Short mmCIF file of the N, C-alpha and C atoms (twelve columns), coordinates in Angstrom:
data_MODEL
# 
_entry.id   MODEL 
# 
loop_
_atom_site.group_PDB 
_atom_site.id 
_atom_site.type_symbol 
_atom_site.label_atom_id 
_atom_site.label_alt_id 
_atom_site.label_comp_id 
_atom_site.label_asym_id 
_atom_site.label_seq_id 
_atom_site.Cartn_x 
_atom_site.Cartn_y 
_atom_site.Cartn_z 
_atom_site.pdbx_PDB_model_num 
ATOM 1   N N  . MET A 1   -20.792 28.023  -9.174  1 
ATOM 2   C CA . MET A 1   -20.132 27.258  -8.357  1 
ATOM 3   C C  . MET A 1   -19.972 27.062  -7.178  1 
ATOM 4   N N  . PRO A 2   -20.270 26.384  -6.155  1 
ATOM 5   C CA . PRO A 2   -20.297 25.954  -5.056  1 
ATOM 6   C C  . PRO A 2   -19.355 26.126  -4.112  1 
ATOM 7   N N  . ARG A 3   -18.818 27.057  -3.292  1 
ATOM 8   C CA . ARG A 3   -18.168 27.027  -2.171  1 
ATOM 9   C C  . ARG A 3   -17.160 25.860  -1.741  1 
ATOM 10  N N  . ASP A 4   -16.291 25.610  -1.840  1 
ATOM 11  C CA . ASP A 4   -15.289 24.295  -0.927  1 
ATOM 12  C C  . ASP A 4   -15.343 24.795  0.553   1 
ATOM 13  N N  . TYR A 5   -15.371 23.661  0.892   1 
ATOM 14  C CA . TYR A 5   -15.423 24.112  2.404   1 
ATOM 15  C C  . TYR A 5   -14.039 23.431  3.053   1 
ATOM 16  N N  . PRO A 6   -13.015 23.634  3.595   1 
ATOM 17  C CA . PRO A 6   -12.180 23.357  4.360   1 
ATOM 18  C C  . PRO A 6   -12.226 22.652  4.842   1 
ATOM 19  N N  . ARG A 7   -14.125 21.802  5.443   1 
ATOM 20  C CA . ARG A 7   -13.687 20.440  6.493   1 
ATOM 21  C C  . ARG A 7   -14.142 19.290  5.521   1 
ATOM 22  N N  . THR A 8   -14.902 19.835  4.511   1 
ATOM 23  C CA . THR A 8   -15.382 18.819  3.604   1 
ATOM 24  C C  . THR A 8   -13.877 18.157  2.562   1 
ATOM 25  N N  . ARG A 9   -13.328 19.440  2.411   1 
ATOM 26  C CA . ARG A 9   -11.835 19.606  1.296   1 
ATOM 27  C C  . ARG A 9   -10.727 18.331  2.875   1 
ATOM 28  N N  . ARG A 10  -10.784 18.503  3.767   1 
ATOM 29  C CA . ARG A 10  -10.365 17.999  4.608   1 
ATOM 30  C C  . ARG A 10  -10.859 16.582  4.589   1 
ATOM 31  N N  . VAL A 11  -11.731 16.409  5.117   1 
ATOM 32  C CA . VAL A 11  -12.503 15.024  4.952   1 
ATOM 33  C C  . VAL A 11  -12.017 14.090  3.991   1 
ATOM 34  N N  . GLY A 12  -12.441 14.805  2.841   1 
ATOM 35  C CA . GLY A 12  -12.474 14.418  0.998   1 
ATOM 36  C C  . GLY A 12  -11.044 13.545  1.148   1 
ATOM 37  N N  . GLU A 13  -9.803  14.253  1.706   1 
ATOM 38  C CA . GLU A 13  -8.387  13.885  1.250   1 
ATOM 39  C C  . GLU A 13  -7.942  12.677  2.361   1 
ATOM 40  N N  . GLN A 14  -8.588  12.955  3.674   1 
ATOM 41  C CA . GLN A 14  -8.478  11.783  4.362   1 
ATOM 42  C C  . GLN A 14  -8.854  10.252  3.575   1 
ATOM 43  N N  . ILE A 15  -10.204 10.274  3.488   1 
ATOM 44  C CA . ILE A 15  -10.905 9.798   2.767   1 
ATOM 45  C C  . ILE A 15  -9.503  8.274   1.850   1 
ATOM 46  N N  . GLN A 16  -9.970  9.613   0.637   1 
ATOM 47  C CA . GLN A 16  -8.925  9.202   -0.587  1 
ATOM 48  C C  . GLN A 16  -7.293  8.648   0.156   1 
ATOM 49  N N  . ARG A 17  -6.698  8.826   1.159   1 
ATOM 50  C CA . ARG A 17  -5.849  8.117   1.538   1 
ATOM 51  C C  . ARG A 17  -6.111  6.486   2.596   1 
ATOM 52  N N  . GLU A 18  -7.454  6.960   2.957   1 
ATOM 53  C CA . GLU A 18  -7.560  5.456   3.823   1 
ATOM 54  C C  . GLU A 18  -7.839  4.668   2.566   1 
ATOM 55  N N  . LEU A 19  -8.817  5.290   1.590   1 
ATOM 56  C CA . LEU A 19  -9.672  4.390   0.320   1 
ATOM 57  C C  . LEU A 19  -8.504  4.060   0.027   1 
ATOM 58  N N  . ALA A 20  -7.349  4.597   -0.619  1 
ATOM 59  C CA . ALA A 20  -6.081  3.962   -1.372  1 
ATOM 60  C C  . ALA A 20  -5.578  2.737   -0.503  1 
ATOM 61  N N  . MET A 21  -5.263  2.806   0.846   1 
ATOM 62  C CA . MET A 21  -4.779  1.942   1.592   1 
ATOM 63  C C  . MET A 21  -5.544  0.579   1.532   1 
ATOM 64  N N  . LEU A 22  -6.532  0.946   1.473   1 
ATOM 65  C CA . LEU A 22  -8.092  -0.446  2.015   1 
ATOM 66  C C  . LEU A 22  -7.644  -1.146  0.833   1 
ATOM 67  N N  . VAL A 23  -8.270  -0.436  -0.775  1 
ATOM 68  C CA . VAL A 23  -8.253  -0.762  -2.331  1 
ATOM 69  C C  . VAL A 23  -6.742  -1.496  -2.093  1 
ATOM 70  N N  . ARG A 24  -5.442  -1.618  -1.856  1 
ATOM 71  C CA . ARG A 24  -4.140  -1.884  -1.911  1 
ATOM 72  C C  . ARG A 24  -4.270  -3.561  -1.191  1 
ATOM 73  N N  . GLU A 25  -4.666  -2.713  0.478   1 
ATOM 74  C CA . GLU A 25  -4.194  -4.125  0.830   1 
ATOM 75  C C  . GLU A 25  -5.465  -5.183  2.137   1 
ATOM 76  N N  . GLN A 26  -6.587  -4.592  1.395   1 
ATOM 77  C CA . GLN A 26  -7.440  -5.191  1.458   1 
ATOM 78  C C  . GLN A 26  -8.988  -6.390  0.470   1 
ATOM 79  N N  . ILE A 27  -8.701  -5.630  -0.525  1 
ATOM 80  C CA . ILE A 27  -9.455  -5.882  -1.889  1 
ATOM 81  C C  . ILE A 27  -8.332  -6.740  -2.379  1 
ATOM 82  N N  . LYS A 28  -8.514  -8.675  -2.262  1 
ATOM 83  C CA . LYS A 28  -7.830  -9.130  -2.775  1 
ATOM 84  C C  . LYS A 28  -8.772  -9.610  -4.135  1 
ATOM 85  N N  . ASP A 29  -9.930  -9.195  -4.300  1 
ATOM 86  C CA . ASP A 29  -10.097 -9.574  -6.095  1 
ATOM 87  C C  . ASP A 29  -9.819  -9.678  -7.341  1 
ATOM 88  N N  . PRO A 30  -9.204  -10.807 -7.885  1 
ATOM 89  C CA . PRO A 30  -8.148  -10.991 -9.241  1 
ATOM 90  C C  . PRO A 30  -8.263  -10.225 -10.378 1 
ATOM 91  N N  . ARG A 31  -10.013 -9.335  -10.206 1 
ATOM 92  C CA . ARG A 31  -10.539 -9.220  -11.396 1 
ATOM 93  C C  . ARG A 31  -10.318 -7.704  -11.348 1 
ATOM 94  N N  . LEU A 32  -9.774  -6.919  -10.072 1 
ATOM 95  C CA . LEU A 32  -9.455  -5.491  -9.479  1 
ATOM 96  C C  . LEU A 32  -7.843  -5.535  -10.380 1 
ATOM 97  N N  . GLY A 33  -8.083  -4.729  -11.319 1 
ATOM 98  C CA . GLY A 33  -6.970  -4.073  -11.914 1 
ATOM 99  C C  . GLY A 33  -5.743  -3.328  -11.587 1 
ATOM 100 N N  . MET A 34  -5.118  -2.195  -11.636 1 
ATOM 101 C CA . MET A 34  -4.132  -1.380  -11.263 1 
ATOM 102 C C  . MET A 34  -4.974  -0.457  -11.139 1 
ATOM 103 N N  . THR A 35  -5.342  0.040   -10.073 1 
ATOM 104 C CA . THR A 35  -6.336  0.915   -9.723  1 
ATOM 105 C C  . THR A 35  -5.746  1.976   -8.815  1 
ATOM 106 N N  . THR A 36  -6.499  3.498   -8.798  1 
ATOM 107 C CA . THR A 36  -5.654  4.587   -7.848  1 
ATOM 108 C C  . THR A 36  -7.084  5.530   -7.920  1 
ATOM 109 N N  . VAL A 37  -7.255  5.528   -6.365  1 
ATOM 110 C CA . VAL A 37  -8.007  6.724   -5.951  1 
ATOM 111 C C  . VAL A 37  -7.393  8.074   -6.230  1 
ATOM 112 N N  . SER A 38  -7.616  8.587   -7.334  1 
ATOM 113 C CA . SER A 38  -7.549  10.051  -7.687  1 
ATOM 114 C C  . SER A 38  -7.631  10.986  -7.237  1 
ATOM 115 N N  . ALA A 39  -9.287  11.085  -6.645  1 
ATOM 116 C CA . ALA A 39  -10.198 12.694  -6.151  1 
ATOM 117 C C  . ALA A 39  -11.046 11.174  -5.344  1 
ATOM 118 N N  . VAL A 40  -11.353 12.509  -4.310  1 
ATOM 119 C CA . VAL A 40  -12.803 12.145  -3.183  1 
ATOM 120 C C  . VAL A 40  -13.720 13.197  -3.544  1 
ATOM 121 N N  . GLN A 41  -15.131 13.348  -3.491  1 
ATOM 122 C CA . GLN A 41  -15.677 14.499  -3.512  1 
ATOM 123 C C  . GLN A 41  -16.707 14.222  -2.617  1 
ATOM 124 N N  . VAL A 42  -16.256 15.344  -1.139  1 
ATOM 125 C CA . VAL A 42  -17.580 15.007  -0.313  1 
ATOM 126 C C  . VAL A 42  -19.131 15.950  -0.216  1 
ATOM 127 N N  . SER A 43  -19.727 15.082  -0.217  1 
ATOM 128 C CA . SER A 43  -21.171 16.384  0.444   1 
ATOM 129 C C  . SER A 43  -20.806 16.965  1.715   1 
ATOM 130 N N  . ARG A 44  -21.881 17.985  1.464   1 
ATOM 131 C CA . ARG A 44  -21.743 19.141  2.740   1 
ATOM 132 C C  . ARG A 44  -21.903 18.160  3.890   1 
ATOM 133 N N  . ASP A 45  -23.263 17.636  4.013   1 
ATOM 134 C CA . ASP A 45  -22.865 16.851  5.218   1 
ATOM 135 C C  . ASP A 45  -22.834 15.351  5.574   1 
ATOM 136 N N  . PHE A 46  -22.047 14.934  4.798   1 
ATOM 137 C CA . PHE A 46  -20.972 13.839  4.725   1 
ATOM 138 C C  . PHE A 46  -21.709 12.858  4.572   1 
ATOM 139 N N  . SER A 47  -23.387 12.591  3.467   1 
ATOM 140 C CA . SER A 47  -23.500 11.677  3.572   1 
ATOM 141 C C  . SER A 47  -23.012 11.064  2.590   1 
ATOM 142 N N  . HIS A 48  -22.949 11.306  1.669   1 
ATOM 143 C CA . HIS A 48  -21.686 10.510  0.360   1 
ATOM 144 C C  . HIS A 48  -21.124 11.247  -0.162  1 
ATOM 145 N N  . ALA A 49  -19.782 10.424  -1.081  1 
ATOM 146 C CA . ALA A 49  -18.913 10.625  -1.761  1 
ATOM 147 C C  . ALA A 49  -18.836 10.316  -2.993  1 
ATOM 148 N N  . LYS A 50  -17.980 10.733  -3.438  1 
ATOM 149 C CA . LYS A 50  -17.975 10.633  -4.820  1 
ATOM 150 C C  . LYS A 50  -16.473 10.388  -5.433  1 
ATOM 151 N N  . VAL A 51  -16.028 8.874   -5.518  1 
ATOM 152 C CA . VAL A 51  -14.672 8.526   -5.156  1 
ATOM 153 C C  . VAL A 51  -14.351 8.148   -6.549  1 
ATOM 154 N N  . TYR A 52  -13.286 9.241   -7.332  1 
ATOM 155 C CA . TYR A 52  -12.914 9.144   -8.730  1 
ATOM 156 C C  . TYR A 52  -11.631 8.185   -8.616  1 
ATOM 157 N N  . VAL A 53  -11.853 6.979   -9.428  1 
ATOM 158 C CA . VAL A 53  -10.611 6.389   -10.028 1 
ATOM 159 C C  . VAL A 53  -9.960  5.912   -10.898 1 
ATOM 160 N N  . THR A 54  -8.934  5.315   -11.281 1 
ATOM 161 C CA . THR A 54  -8.879  5.644   -12.548 1 
ATOM 162 C C  . THR A 54  -8.129  3.825   -12.691 1 
ATOM 163 N N  . VAL A 55  -7.855  3.804   -13.743 1 
ATOM 164 C CA . VAL A 55  -7.818  1.846   -14.028 1 
ATOM 165 C C  . VAL A 55  -6.814  1.266   -15.204 1 
ATOM 166 N N  . LEU A 56  -5.502  1.369   -15.280 1 
ATOM 167 C CA . LEU A 56  -4.383  0.607   -15.487 1 
ATOM 168 C C  . LEU A 56  -5.462  -0.263  -16.863 1 
ATOM 169 N N  . GLY A 57  -4.885  -0.372  -18.134 1 
ATOM 170 C CA . GLY A 57  -5.648  -1.356  -18.843 1 
ATOM 171 C C  . GLY A 57  -6.833  -1.606  -19.884 1 
ATOM 172 N N  . GLU A 58  -6.939  -2.184  -20.473 1 
ATOM 173 C CA . GLU A 58  -8.517  -2.099  -21.426 1 
ATOM 174 C C  . GLU A 58  -9.656  -1.692  -20.745 1 
ATOM 175 N N  . PRO A 59  -10.467 -1.740  -21.602 1 
ATOM 176 C CA . PRO A 59  -11.696 -1.302  -20.832 1 
ATOM 177 C C  . PRO A 59  -12.466 -2.107  -20.534 1 
ATOM 178 N N  . GLU A 60  -12.358 -3.925  -20.654 1 
ATOM 179 C CA . GLU A 60  -13.214 -4.817  -19.833 1 
ATOM 180 C C  . GLU A 60  -12.439 -4.701  -18.142 1 
ATOM 181 N N  . VAL A 61  -10.835 -4.639  -18.533 1 
ATOM 182 C CA . VAL A 61  -10.231 -4.075  -17.251 1 
ATOM 183 C C  . VAL A 61  -11.295 -3.073  -16.252 1 
ATOM 184 N N  . GLN A 62  -11.321 -1.911  -16.971 1 
ATOM 185 C CA . GLN A 62  -11.737 -1.001  -15.881 1 
ATOM 186 C C  . GLN A 62  -13.033 -1.426  -15.629 1 
ATOM 187 N N  . ARG A 63  -13.957 -1.503  -16.608 1 
ATOM 188 C CA . ARG A 63  -15.048 -2.381  -16.401 1 
ATOM 189 C C  . ARG A 63  -15.328 -3.118  -15.162 1 
ATOM 190 N N  . GLN A 64  -14.489 -4.005  -14.837 1 
ATOM 191 C CA . GLN A 64  -14.701 -5.186  -14.185 1 
ATOM 192 C C  . GLN A 64  -13.890 -5.061  -12.868 1 
ATOM 193 N N  . SER A 65  -13.344 -3.588  -12.644 1 
ATOM 194 C CA . SER A 65  -12.467 -3.059  -12.088 1 
ATOM 195 C C  . SER A 65  -13.505 -1.777  -10.660 1 
ATOM 196 N N  . LEU A 66  -14.373 -1.637  -12.047 1 
ATOM 197 C CA . LEU A 66  -15.447 0.060   -11.384 1 
ATOM 198 C C  . LEU A 66  -16.984 -1.531  -10.660 1 
ATOM 199 N N  . GLN A 67  -16.798 -2.629  -11.256 1 
ATOM 200 C CA . GLN A 67  -17.815 -3.612  -10.670 1 
ATOM 201 C C  . GLN A 67  -17.432 -3.492  -9.012  1 
ATOM 202 N N  . VAL A 68  -15.987 -4.157  -8.651  1 
ATOM 203 C CA . VAL A 68  -15.652 -4.822  -8.014  1 
ATOM 204 C C  . VAL A 68  -15.627 -3.747  -6.915  1 
ATOM 205 N N  . LEU A 69  -15.512 -2.758  -6.833  1 
ATOM 206 C CA . LEU A 69  -14.701 -1.654  -6.788  1 
ATOM 207 C C  . LEU A 69  -16.356 -1.345  -5.730  1 
ATOM 208 N N  . ARG A 70  -17.517 -1.400  -6.534  1 
ATOM 209 C CA . ARG A 70  -18.830 -1.021  -6.411  1 
ATOM 210 C C  . ARG A 70  -19.676 -1.546  -5.058  1 
ATOM 211 N N  . ARG A 71  -19.116 -3.420  -5.339  1 
ATOM 212 C CA . ARG A 71  -19.610 -4.389  -4.624  1 
ATOM 213 C C  . ARG A 71  -18.967 -4.609  -3.345  1 
ATOM 214 N N  . ALA A 72  -18.104 -3.781  -3.562  1 
ATOM 215 C CA . ALA A 72  -16.974 -3.927  -1.916  1 
ATOM 216 C C  . ALA A 72  -17.535 -2.304  -1.312  1 
ATOM 217 N N  . ALA A 73  -18.345 -2.027  -1.739  1 
ATOM 218 C CA . ALA A 73  -18.141 -0.260  -1.253  1 
ATOM 219 C C  . ALA A 73  -19.420 -0.282  0.522   1 
ATOM 220 N N  . GLY A 74  -19.378 -1.183  0.301   1 
ATOM 221 C CA . GLY A 74  -20.264 -1.270  1.895   1 
ATOM 222 C C  . GLY A 74  -19.405 -1.509  2.710   1 
ATOM 223 N N  . PHE A 75  -18.410 -3.019  2.608   1 
ATOM 224 C CA . PHE A 75  -17.044 -3.125  3.360   1 
ATOM 225 C C  . PHE A 75  -16.244 -1.778  3.220   1 
ATOM 226 N N  . LEU A 76  -15.474 -1.721  2.251   1 
ATOM 227 C CA . LEU A 76  -14.154 -0.167  1.972   1 
ATOM 228 C C  . LEU A 76  -15.402 0.902   2.979   1 
ATOM 229 N N  . ARG A 77  -16.717 1.134   3.454   1 
ATOM 230 C CA . ARG A 77  -17.002 2.055   4.026   1 
ATOM 231 C C  . ARG A 77  -16.787 1.479   5.516   1 
ATOM 232 N N  . HIS A 78  -17.490 0.512   5.978   1 
ATOM 233 C CA . HIS A 78  -17.296 -0.194  7.380   1 
ATOM 234 C C  . HIS A 78  -15.560 0.110   7.884   1 
ATOM 235 N N  . GLU A 79  -15.131 0.038   6.846   1 
ATOM 236 C CA . GLU A 79  -13.513 0.024   7.329   1 
ATOM 237 C C  . GLU A 79  -12.942 1.678   7.706   1 
ATOM 238 N N  . LEU A 80  -13.628 2.190   6.893   1 
ATOM 239 C CA . LEU A 80  -13.430 3.820   6.918   1 
ATOM 240 C C  . LEU A 80  -13.745 4.175   8.096   1 
ATOM 241 N N  . GLY A 81  -15.429 3.649   8.275   1 
ATOM 242 C CA . GLY A 81  -15.956 3.802   10.251  1 
ATOM 243 C C  . GLY A 81  -14.887 3.260   11.408  1 
ATOM 244 N N  . ARG A 82  -14.109 2.271   11.009  1 
ATOM 245 C CA . ARG A 82  -13.178 1.573   12.146  1 
ATOM 246 C C  . ARG A 82  -12.109 2.534   11.855  1 
ATOM 247 N N  . ARG A 83  -11.647 3.160   11.005  1 
ATOM 248 C CA . ARG A 83  -10.000 3.948   10.955  1 
ATOM 249 C C  . ARG A 83  -10.484 5.092   11.283  1 
ATOM 250 N N  . MET A 84  -11.496 5.927   11.235  1 
ATOM 251 C CA . MET A 84  -11.773 7.007   10.487  1 
ATOM 252 C C  . MET A 84  -12.341 7.677   12.122  1 
ATOM 253 N N  . LEU A 85  -12.503 8.990   12.813  1 
ATOM 254 C CA . LEU A 85  -13.293 9.464   13.357  1 
ATOM 255 C C  . LEU A 85  -13.823 10.364  13.097  1 
ATOM 256 N N  . ILE A 86  -14.852 10.346  12.546  1 
ATOM 257 C CA . ILE A 86  -16.349 11.213  12.229  1 
ATOM 258 C C  . ILE A 86  -17.330 10.276  12.360  1 
ATOM 259 N N  . ARG A 87  -18.586 11.088  12.514  1 
ATOM 260 C CA . ARG A 87  -19.570 10.609  13.053  1 
ATOM 261 C C  . ARG A 87  -20.394 10.049  11.795  1 
ATOM 262 N N  . THR A 88  -20.083 10.768  10.768  1 
ATOM 263 C CA . THR A 88  -21.069 9.659   9.784   1 
ATOM 264 C C  . THR A 88  -20.134 9.732   8.474   1 
ATOM 265 N N  . VAL A 89  -20.479 8.589   8.334   1 
ATOM 266 C CA . VAL A 89  -18.982 7.758   7.244   1 
ATOM 267 C C  . VAL A 89  -20.377 7.316   6.570   1 
ATOM 268 N N  . PRO A 90  -19.748 8.723   4.851   1 
ATOM 269 C CA . PRO A 90  -20.513 8.530   3.458   1 
ATOM 270 C C  . PRO A 90  -20.713 7.948   3.258   1 
ATOM 271 N N  . GLU A 91  -21.644 7.519   2.018   1 
ATOM 272 C CA . GLU A 91  -21.710 5.996   1.061   1 
ATOM 273 C C  . GLU A 91  -20.998 6.704   0.407   1 
ATOM 274 N N  . LEU A 92  -20.352 5.176   -0.464  1 
ATOM 275 C CA . LEU A 92  -19.302 5.752   -1.452  1 
ATOM 276 C C  . LEU A 92  -19.894 5.552   -2.915  1 
ATOM 277 N N  . HIS A 93  -19.485 6.242   -4.125  1 
ATOM 278 C CA . HIS A 93  -20.130 6.291   -5.644  1 
ATOM 279 C C  . HIS A 93  -19.267 6.515   -5.779  1 
ATOM 280 N N  . PHE A 94  -18.275 5.348   -6.699  1 
ATOM 281 C CA . PHE A 94  -17.205 5.078   -7.382  1 
ATOM 282 C C  . PHE A 94  -17.957 5.326   -8.982  1 
ATOM 283 N N  . VAL A 95  -16.634 6.411   -9.465  1 
ATOM 284 C CA . VAL A 95  -16.901 7.032   -10.565 1 
ATOM 285 C C  . VAL A 95  -15.382 6.553   -11.536 1 
ATOM 286 N N  . TYR A 96  -15.610 6.353   -12.869 1 
ATOM 287 C CA . TYR A 96  -14.388 6.560   -12.752 1 
ATOM 288 C C  . TYR A 96  -13.628 7.675   -13.886 1 
ATOM 289 N N  . ASP A 97  -12.549 8.352   -13.149 1 
ATOM 290 C CA . ASP A 97  -11.783 9.472   -13.765 1 
ATOM 291 C C  . ASP A 97  -10.759 9.367   -14.898 1 
ATOM 292 N N  . GLU A 98  -11.830 10.088  -16.139 1 
ATOM 293 C CA . GLU A 98  -11.487 9.883   -16.978 1 
ATOM 294 C C  . GLU A 98  -10.180 11.341  -17.535 1 
ATOM 295 N N  . SER A 99  -10.145 11.822  -16.561 1 
ATOM 296 C CA . SER A 99  -9.177  13.166  -16.887 1 
ATOM 297 C C  . SER A 99  -8.048  12.801  -17.198 1 
ATOM 298 N N  . ILE A 100 -7.207  11.530  -16.502 1 
ATOM 299 C CA . ILE A 100 -5.501  11.228  -16.880 1 
ATOM 300 C C  . ILE A 100 -5.881  10.851  -18.358 1 
ATOM 301 N N  . GLU A 101 -6.751  10.028  -18.774 1 
ATOM 302 C CA . GLU A 101 -7.061  10.031  -19.995 1 
ATOM 303 C C  . GLU A 101 -6.986  10.846  -21.312 1 
ATOM 304 N N  . ARG A 102 -8.016  11.762  -20.792 1 
ATOM 305 C CA . ARG A 102 -7.813  12.910  -21.684 1 
ATOM 306 C C  . ARG A 102 -6.832  14.165  -21.713 1 
ATOM 307 N N  . GLY A 103 -5.800  13.536  -20.446 1 
ATOM 308 C CA . GLY A 103 -4.732  14.518  -20.535 1 
ATOM 309 C C  . GLY A 103 -3.783  14.215  -21.888 1 
ATOM 310 N N  . SER A 104 -3.742  13.215  -21.497 1 
ATOM 311 C CA . SER A 104 -2.414  12.344  -21.977 1 
ATOM 312 C C  . SER A 104 -3.030  12.451  -23.857 1 
ATOM 313 N N  . ARG A 105 -4.426  11.948  -23.859 1 
ATOM 314 C CA . ARG A 105 -4.842  11.933  -25.384 1 
ATOM 315 C C  . ARG A 105 -4.566  13.739  -25.690 1 
ATOM 316 N N  . LEU A 106 -4.420  14.465  -24.804 1 
ATOM 317 C CA . LEU A 106 -5.037  16.085  -25.722 1 
ATOM 318 C C  . LEU A 106 -2.651  15.997  -25.636 1 
ATOM 319 N N  . SER A 107 -1.988  15.921  -24.263 1 
ATOM 320 C CA . SER A 107 -0.638  16.121  -24.876 1 
ATOM 321 C C  . SER A 107 -0.041  15.178  -26.150 1 
ATOM 322 N N  . ASP A 108 -0.930  13.865  -26.846 1 
ATOM 323 C CA . ASP A 108 -0.275  13.402  -27.716 1 
ATOM 324 C C  . ASP A 108 -0.669  14.673  -28.642 1 
ATOM 325 N N  . LEU A 109 -2.056  15.207  -28.885 1 
ATOM 326 C CA . LEU A 109 -2.050  15.989  -30.084 1 
ATOM 327 C C  . LEU A 109 -1.428  17.276  -30.010 1 
ATOM 328 N N  . ILE A 110 -1.238  17.831  -28.932 1 
ATOM 329 C CA . ILE A 110 -0.240  19.026  -28.979 1 
ATOM 330 C C  . ILE A 110 0.950   18.265  -29.767 1 
ATOM 331 N N  . GLU A 111 1.738   17.644  -29.219 1 
ATOM 332 C CA . GLU A 111 3.058   16.647  -29.555 1 
ATOM 333 C C  . GLU A 111 3.149   16.517  -31.190 1 
ATOM 334 N N  . GLN A 112 1.934   15.955  -31.655 1 
ATOM 335 C CA . GLN A 112 1.863   15.987  -32.867 1 
ATOM 336 C C  . GLN A 112 1.837   16.711  -33.644 1 
ATOM 337 N N  . ALA A 113 0.734   17.994  -33.782 1 
ATOM 338 C CA . ALA A 113 0.918   19.007  -33.963 1 
ATOM 339 C C  . ALA A 113 2.071   19.669  -33.694 1 
ATOM 340 N N  . VAL A 114 2.553   19.880  -32.693 1 
ATOM 341 C CA . VAL A 114 4.131   21.027  -32.947 1 
ATOM 342 C C  . VAL A 114 4.738   20.207  -33.485 1 
ATOM 343 N N  . THR A 115 5.395   18.503  -33.707 1 
ATOM 344 C CA . THR A 115 6.125   17.955  -34.951 1 
ATOM 345 C C  . THR A 115 5.706   18.183  -36.146 1 
ATOM 346 N N  . GLU A 116 4.444   18.186  -36.978 1 
ATOM 347 C CA . GLU A 116 4.326   18.862  -37.836 1 
ATOM 348 C C  . GLU A 116 4.411   20.107  -38.292 1 
ATOM 349 N N  . ASP A 117 4.589   20.366  -37.209 1 
ATOM 350 C CA . ASP A 117 4.152   22.497  -37.371 1 
ATOM 351 C C  . ASP A 117 6.179   22.842  -37.615 1 
ATOM 352 N N  . LYS A 118 6.691   21.616  -36.987 1 
ATOM 353 C CA . LYS A 118 8.803   22.130  -37.450 1 
ATOM 354 C C  . LYS A 118 8.463   21.476  -38.472 1 
ATOM 355 N N  . ALA A 119 7.654   20.064  -39.328 1 
ATOM 356 C CA . ALA A 119 7.919   19.455  -40.587 1 
ATOM 357 C C  . ALA A 119 7.836   20.862  -41.266 1 
ATOM 358 N N  . ARG A 120 6.769   21.499  -41.487 1 
ATOM 359 C CA . ARG A 120 6.372   21.720  -42.625 1 
ATOM 360 C C  . ARG A 120 7.285   23.516  -42.255 1 
ATOM 361 N N  . HIS A 121 8.120   23.399  -41.130 1 
ATOM 362 C CA . HIS A 121 8.876   24.690  -41.538 1 
ATOM 363 C C  . HIS A 121 10.536  24.746  -41.946 1 
ATOM 364 N N  . ARG A 122 10.875  23.492  -41.912 1 
ATOM 365 C CA . ARG A 122 11.825  23.185  -42.665 1 
ATOM 366 C C  . ARG A 122 12.060  23.121  -44.333 1 
ATOM 367 N N  . ASP A 123 11.022  23.001  -44.696 1 
ATOM 368 C CA . ASP A 123 10.770  22.562  -45.957 1 
ATOM 369 C C  . ASP A 123 11.590  24.158  -46.778 1 
# 
């Protein structure tokens, strides 16, 4: 597993904060659903950044929201360059983050197993 470099982590966290604000305030596309920037992973040379996003809603809303973000990547990168004091602004790659859905599904399964176990032991 690669080492986590503090500078890349700090830059990723700053990009995450700035992108969250930009998506909320600057992108006015009606196809964009309730979108959250959950994490940003920046390459060591700062040339690329994977932006993990979650979108509330049906799969079609999620797909459209990702499409809107991918089309707006150039604009968002330009705005990041204006707001941040870094030499190289990374190219943005938007990826849907399934970890929240997966966590929710696991919580539901655990709750269901506990409920079934309690019901079996009552008898």
